[in-house]
CSV table of C-alpha atoms in Angstrom, one decimal:
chain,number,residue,atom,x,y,z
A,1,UNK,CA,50.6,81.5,206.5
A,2,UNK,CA,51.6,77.9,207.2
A,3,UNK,CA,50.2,74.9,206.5
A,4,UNK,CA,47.8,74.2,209.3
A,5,UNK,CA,45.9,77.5,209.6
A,6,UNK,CA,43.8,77.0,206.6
A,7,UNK,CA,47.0,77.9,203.5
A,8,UNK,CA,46.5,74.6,201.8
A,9,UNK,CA,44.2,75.9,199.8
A,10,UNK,CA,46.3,78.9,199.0
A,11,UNK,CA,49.5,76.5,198.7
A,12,UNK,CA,47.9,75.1,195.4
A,13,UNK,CA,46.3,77.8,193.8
A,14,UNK,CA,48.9,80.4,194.1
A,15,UNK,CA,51.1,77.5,192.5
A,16,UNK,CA,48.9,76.0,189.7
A,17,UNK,CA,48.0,79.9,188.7
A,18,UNK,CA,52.0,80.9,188.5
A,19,UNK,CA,52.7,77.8,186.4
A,20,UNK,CA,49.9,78.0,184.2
A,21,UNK,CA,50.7,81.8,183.4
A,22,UNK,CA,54.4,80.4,182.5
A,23,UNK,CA,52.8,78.0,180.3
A,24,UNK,CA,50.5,80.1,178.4
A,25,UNK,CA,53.8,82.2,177.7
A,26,UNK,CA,56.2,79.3,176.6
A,27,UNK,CA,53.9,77.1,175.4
A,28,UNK,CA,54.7,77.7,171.7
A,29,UNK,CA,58.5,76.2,172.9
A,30,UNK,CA,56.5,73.4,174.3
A,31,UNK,CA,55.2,72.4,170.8
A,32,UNK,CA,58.2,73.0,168.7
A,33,UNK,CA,60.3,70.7,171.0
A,34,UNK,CA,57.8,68.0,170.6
A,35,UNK,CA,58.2,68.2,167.0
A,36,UNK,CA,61.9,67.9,167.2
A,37,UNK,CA,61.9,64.6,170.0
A,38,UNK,CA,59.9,63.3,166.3
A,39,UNK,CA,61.9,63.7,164.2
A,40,UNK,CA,63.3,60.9,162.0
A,41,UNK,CA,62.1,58.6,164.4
A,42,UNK,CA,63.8,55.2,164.1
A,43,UNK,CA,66.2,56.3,161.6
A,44,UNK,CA,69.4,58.4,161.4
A,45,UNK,CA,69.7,61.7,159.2
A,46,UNK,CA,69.9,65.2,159.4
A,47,UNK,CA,68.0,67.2,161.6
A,48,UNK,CA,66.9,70.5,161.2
A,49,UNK,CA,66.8,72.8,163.9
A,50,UNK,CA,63.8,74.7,165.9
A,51,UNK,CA,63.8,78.0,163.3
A,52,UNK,CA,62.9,75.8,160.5
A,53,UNK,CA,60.2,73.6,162.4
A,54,UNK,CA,58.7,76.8,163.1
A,55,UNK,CA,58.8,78.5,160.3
A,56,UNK,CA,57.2,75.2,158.4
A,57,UNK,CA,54.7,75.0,160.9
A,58,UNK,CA,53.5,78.9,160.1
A,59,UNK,CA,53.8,78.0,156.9
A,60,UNK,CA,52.1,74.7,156.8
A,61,UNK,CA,49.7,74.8,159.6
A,62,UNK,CA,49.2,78.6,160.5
A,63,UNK,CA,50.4,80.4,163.2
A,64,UNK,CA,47.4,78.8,165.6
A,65,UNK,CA,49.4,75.3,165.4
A,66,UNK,CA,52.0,76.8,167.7
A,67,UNK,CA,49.4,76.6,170.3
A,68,UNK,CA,48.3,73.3,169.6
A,69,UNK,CA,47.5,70.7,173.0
A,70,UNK,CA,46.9,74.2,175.2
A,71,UNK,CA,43.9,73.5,176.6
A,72,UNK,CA,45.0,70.0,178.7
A,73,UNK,CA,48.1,72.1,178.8
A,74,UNK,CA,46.5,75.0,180.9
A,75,UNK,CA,44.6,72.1,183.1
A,76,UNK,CA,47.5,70.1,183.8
A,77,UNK,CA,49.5,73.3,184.6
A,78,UNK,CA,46.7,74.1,187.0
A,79,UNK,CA,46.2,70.8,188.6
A,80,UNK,CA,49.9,69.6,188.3
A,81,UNK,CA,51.9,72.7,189.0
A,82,UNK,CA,49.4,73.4,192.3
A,83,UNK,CA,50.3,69.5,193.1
A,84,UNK,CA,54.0,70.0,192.6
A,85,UNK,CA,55.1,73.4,193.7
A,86,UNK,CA,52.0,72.7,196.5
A,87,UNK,CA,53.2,69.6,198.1
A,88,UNK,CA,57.4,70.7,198.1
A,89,UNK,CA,56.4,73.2,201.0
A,90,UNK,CA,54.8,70.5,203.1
A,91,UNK,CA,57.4,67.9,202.7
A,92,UNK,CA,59.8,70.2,203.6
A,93,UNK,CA,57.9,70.9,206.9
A,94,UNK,CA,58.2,67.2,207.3
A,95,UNK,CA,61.8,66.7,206.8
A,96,UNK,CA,62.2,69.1,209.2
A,97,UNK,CA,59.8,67.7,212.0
A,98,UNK,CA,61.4,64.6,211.1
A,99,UNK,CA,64.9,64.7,210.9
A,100,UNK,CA,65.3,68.3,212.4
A,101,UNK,CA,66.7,69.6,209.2
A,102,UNK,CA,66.2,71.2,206.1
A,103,UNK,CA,69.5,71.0,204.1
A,104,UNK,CA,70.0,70.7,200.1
A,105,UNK,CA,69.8,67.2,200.8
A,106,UNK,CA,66.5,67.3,202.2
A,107,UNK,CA,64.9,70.0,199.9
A,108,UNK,CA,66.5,67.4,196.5
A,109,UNK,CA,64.4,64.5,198.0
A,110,UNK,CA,61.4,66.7,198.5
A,111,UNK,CA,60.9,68.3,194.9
A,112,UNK,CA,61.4,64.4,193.9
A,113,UNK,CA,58.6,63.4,195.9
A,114,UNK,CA,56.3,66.3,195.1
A,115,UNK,CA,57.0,66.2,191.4
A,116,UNK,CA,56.5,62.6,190.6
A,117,UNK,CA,53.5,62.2,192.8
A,118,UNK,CA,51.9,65.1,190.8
A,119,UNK,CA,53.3,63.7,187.4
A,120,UNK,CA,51.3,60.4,188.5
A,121,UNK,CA,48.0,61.8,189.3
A,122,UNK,CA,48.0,64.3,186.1
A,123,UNK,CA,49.6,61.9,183.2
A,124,UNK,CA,46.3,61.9,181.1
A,125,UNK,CA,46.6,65.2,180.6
A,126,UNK,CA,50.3,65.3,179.4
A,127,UNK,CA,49.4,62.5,177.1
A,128,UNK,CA,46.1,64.5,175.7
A,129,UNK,CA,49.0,67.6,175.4
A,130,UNK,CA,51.7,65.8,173.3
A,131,UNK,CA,48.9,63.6,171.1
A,132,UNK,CA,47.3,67.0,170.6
A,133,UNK,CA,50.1,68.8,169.5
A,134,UNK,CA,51.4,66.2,166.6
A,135,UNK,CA,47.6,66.6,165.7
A,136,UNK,CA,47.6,69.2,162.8
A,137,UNK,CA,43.7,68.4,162.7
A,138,UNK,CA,43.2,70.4,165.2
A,139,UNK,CA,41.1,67.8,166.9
A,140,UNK,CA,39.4,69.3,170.2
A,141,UNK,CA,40.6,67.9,173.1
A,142,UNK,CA,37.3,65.7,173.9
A,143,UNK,CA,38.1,63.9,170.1
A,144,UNK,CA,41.3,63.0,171.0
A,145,UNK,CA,40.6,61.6,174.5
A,146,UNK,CA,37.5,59.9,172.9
A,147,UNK,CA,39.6,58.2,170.4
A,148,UNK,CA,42.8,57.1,172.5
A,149,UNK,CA,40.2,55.3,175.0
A,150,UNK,CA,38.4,53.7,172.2
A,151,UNK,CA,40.9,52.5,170.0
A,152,UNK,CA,43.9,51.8,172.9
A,153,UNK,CA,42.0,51.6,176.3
A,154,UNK,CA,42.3,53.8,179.0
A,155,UNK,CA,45.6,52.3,180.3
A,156,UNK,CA,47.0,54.1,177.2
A,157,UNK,CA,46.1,57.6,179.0
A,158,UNK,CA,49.2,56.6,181.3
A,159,UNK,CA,51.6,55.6,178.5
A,160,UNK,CA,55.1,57.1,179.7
A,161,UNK,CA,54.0,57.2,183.3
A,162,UNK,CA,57.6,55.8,184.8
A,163,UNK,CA,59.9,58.0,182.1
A,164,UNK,CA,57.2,61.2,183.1
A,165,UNK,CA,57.6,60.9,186.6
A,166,UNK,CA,61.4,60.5,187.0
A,167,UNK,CA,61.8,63.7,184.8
A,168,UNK,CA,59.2,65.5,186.9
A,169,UNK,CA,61.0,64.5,190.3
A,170,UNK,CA,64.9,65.8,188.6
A,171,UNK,CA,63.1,68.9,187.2
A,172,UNK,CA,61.3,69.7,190.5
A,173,UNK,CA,64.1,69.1,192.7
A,174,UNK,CA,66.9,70.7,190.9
A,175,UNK,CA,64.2,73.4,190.5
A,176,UNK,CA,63.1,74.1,193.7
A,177,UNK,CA,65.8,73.0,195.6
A,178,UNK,CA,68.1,75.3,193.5
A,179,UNK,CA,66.2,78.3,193.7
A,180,UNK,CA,65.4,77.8,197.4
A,181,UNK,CA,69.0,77.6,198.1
A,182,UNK,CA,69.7,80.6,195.7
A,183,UNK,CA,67.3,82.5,198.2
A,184,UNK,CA,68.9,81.5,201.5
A,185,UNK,CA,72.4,82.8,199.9
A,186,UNK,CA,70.8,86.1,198.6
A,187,UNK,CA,71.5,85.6,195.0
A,188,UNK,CA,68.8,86.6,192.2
A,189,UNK,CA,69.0,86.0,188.8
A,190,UNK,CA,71.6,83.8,187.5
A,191,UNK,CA,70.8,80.9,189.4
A,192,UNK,CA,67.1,80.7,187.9
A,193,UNK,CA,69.0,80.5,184.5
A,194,UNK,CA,71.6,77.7,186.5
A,195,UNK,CA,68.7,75.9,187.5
A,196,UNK,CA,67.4,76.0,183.9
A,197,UNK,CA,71.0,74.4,182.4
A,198,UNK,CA,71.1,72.1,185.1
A,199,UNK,CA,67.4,70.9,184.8
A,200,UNK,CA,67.8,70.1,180.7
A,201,UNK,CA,70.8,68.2,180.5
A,202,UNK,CA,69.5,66.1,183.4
A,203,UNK,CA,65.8,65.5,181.8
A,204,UNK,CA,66.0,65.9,178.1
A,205,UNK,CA,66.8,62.5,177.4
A,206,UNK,CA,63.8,61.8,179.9
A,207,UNK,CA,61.4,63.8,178.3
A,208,UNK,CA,62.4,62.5,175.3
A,209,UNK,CA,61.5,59.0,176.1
A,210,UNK,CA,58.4,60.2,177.4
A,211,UNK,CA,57.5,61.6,174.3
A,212,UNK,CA,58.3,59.0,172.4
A,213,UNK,CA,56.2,56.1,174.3
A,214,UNK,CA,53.1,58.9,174.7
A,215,UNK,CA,52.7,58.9,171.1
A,216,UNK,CA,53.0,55.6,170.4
A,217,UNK,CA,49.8,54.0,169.1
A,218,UNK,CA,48.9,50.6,169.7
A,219,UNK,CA,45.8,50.1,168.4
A,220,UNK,CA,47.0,47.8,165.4
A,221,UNK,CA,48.7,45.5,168.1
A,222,UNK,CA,52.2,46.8,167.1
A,223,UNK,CA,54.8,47.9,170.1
A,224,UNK,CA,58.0,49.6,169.0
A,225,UNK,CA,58.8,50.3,172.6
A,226,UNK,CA,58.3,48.2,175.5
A,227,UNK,CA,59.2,50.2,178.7
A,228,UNK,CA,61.1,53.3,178.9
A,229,UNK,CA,64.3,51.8,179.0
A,230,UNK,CA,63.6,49.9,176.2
A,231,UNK,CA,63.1,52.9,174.2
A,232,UNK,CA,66.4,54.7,175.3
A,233,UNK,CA,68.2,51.9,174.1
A,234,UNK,CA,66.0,51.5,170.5
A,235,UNK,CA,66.8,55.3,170.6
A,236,UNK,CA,70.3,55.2,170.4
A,237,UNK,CA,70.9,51.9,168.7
A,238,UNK,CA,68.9,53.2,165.6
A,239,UNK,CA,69.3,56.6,165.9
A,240,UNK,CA,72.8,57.5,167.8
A,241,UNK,CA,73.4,58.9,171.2
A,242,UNK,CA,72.8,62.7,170.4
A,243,UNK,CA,69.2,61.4,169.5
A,244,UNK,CA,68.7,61.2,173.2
A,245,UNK,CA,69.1,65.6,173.6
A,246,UNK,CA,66.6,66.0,170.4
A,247,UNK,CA,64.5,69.2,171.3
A,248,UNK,CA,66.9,70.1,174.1
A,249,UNK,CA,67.8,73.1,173.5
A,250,UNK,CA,63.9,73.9,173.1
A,251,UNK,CA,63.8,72.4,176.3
A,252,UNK,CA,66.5,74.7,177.9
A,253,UNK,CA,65.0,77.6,175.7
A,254,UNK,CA,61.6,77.3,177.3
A,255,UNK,CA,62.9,76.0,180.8
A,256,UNK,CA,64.3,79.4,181.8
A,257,UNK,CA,61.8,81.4,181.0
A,258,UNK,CA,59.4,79.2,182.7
A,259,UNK,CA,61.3,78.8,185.9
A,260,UNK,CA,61.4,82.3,186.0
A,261,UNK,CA,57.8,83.6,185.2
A,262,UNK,CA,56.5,80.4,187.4
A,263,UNK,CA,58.6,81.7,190.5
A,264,UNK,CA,58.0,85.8,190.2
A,265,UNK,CA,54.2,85.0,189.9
A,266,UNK,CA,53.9,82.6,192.8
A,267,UNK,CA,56.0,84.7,195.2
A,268,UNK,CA,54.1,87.6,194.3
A,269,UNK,CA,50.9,85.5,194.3
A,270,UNK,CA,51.4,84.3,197.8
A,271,UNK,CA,52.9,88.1,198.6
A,272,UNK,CA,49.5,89.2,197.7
A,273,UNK,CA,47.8,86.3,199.8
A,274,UNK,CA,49.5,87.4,202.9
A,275,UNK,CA,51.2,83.7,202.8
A,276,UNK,CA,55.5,83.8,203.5
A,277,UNK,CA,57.7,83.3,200.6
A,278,UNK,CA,58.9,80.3,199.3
């Protein structure tokens, strides 16, 4: 089914349901590597590693904290993984009504545009996600939106924005432009898990800095970080270069199993849906 013929519809929902199934699945990951982009913020020490952050957080908080921040998980997954996955297809059909080609080259500069224009529309929710899981309140969703808007404004619901976007175009485009090329070529497996090494070491320092201006609160008036560079630099002034891959190997942990799960459940999504793979 192309786009066109009424499989815009299906486009999105066959793509926000495969990515919210991966998250539901890694989300734990999600949580644990948010905890270590936060550690010894500002400072220089030693870390410890994503064994004892979750063992402490069993211990401390229970074994429901590992699922903290899943509800505007689940929706963003929905909304931003139908948007992202959703719109590579049709800029793909542009590119080649365009330029008459649909090379790596093309396919790169596609996942970028999908994936930061669906990173722009859904930011609220990632910040909701990453306030809610440093939350061991437990503070329902509704609170903590409540609470950001009253005490920083609603600007503050798009706190990260340029850092979020930029790691959502890398990750979509060495994502689906790797896999889609791993198709053509009639490979399976390792690629996905390519894809998944590739796609950390290009975005963890990203994400980082995402995380890192989400959470930061300025309802007092005080402003550690000013803009996403900004923060990089602070970053690694204060806290050394290798502060930069905190929580990456979280990040490649969950990555590869979330590429994976996202891409078997859309393809057999849209199987099902009488829709052509991707």
């Amino acid at each position: 089914m192309q786009p066109g013929h009424g499989g815009a519809l299906y486009h999105f929902g066959t793509s926000g349901a495969a990515v919210a199934a991966a998250t539901a699945v890694t989300h734990p990951l999600d949580v644990i590597k948010v905890r270590l982009q936060m550690q010894l913020a500002g400072q220089r020490g030693n870390l410890v590693g994503m064994g004892t952050i979750f063992t402490q957080m069993v211990q401390v908080e229970g074994p429901r904290s590992l699922y903290l921040g899943l509800a505007p998980a689940l929706t963003r997954s929905v909304i931003y993984g139908g948007l992202r996955l959703g719109l590579y297809e049709p800029c793909k059909y542009v590119c080649n009504y365009a330029f008459g080609s649909t090379n790596f080259a093309f396919k790169f500069a596609s996942g970028v545009i999908a994936g930061a224009l669906a990173t722009a529309l859904t930011n609220p929710t990632e910040v909701l996600k990453v306030r809610s899981q440093m939350s061991p309140s437990r503070t329902s969703t509704i609170g903590v939106l409540k609470k950001i808007v009253a005490e920083e404004g609603v600007k503050a619901l798009w706190k990260g924005v340029g850092p979020a976007m930029a790691r959502a175009g890398c990750l979509t485009a060495s994502q689906m432009a790797t896999y889609d090329e791993a198709k053509q070529a009639l490979l399976k497996w390792t690629p996905l898990e390519e894809a998944g090494t590739a796609s950390t070491l290009v975005t963890a320092p990203i994400d980082m800095i995402k995380t890192r201006l989400m959470l930061q609160r300025e309802c007092k008036g005080a402003r550690v970080y000013r803009n996403g560079f900004h923060c990089g630099y602070q970053v690694v002034v204060t806290e050394g270069v290798t502060s930069l891959y905190k929580g990456g190997f979280a990040t490649f942990a969950r990555l590869g199993p979330q590429t994976a799960i996202t891409f078997v459940v859309c393809e057999k999504l849209r199987e099902l849906a009488g829709m052509t793979a991707i």
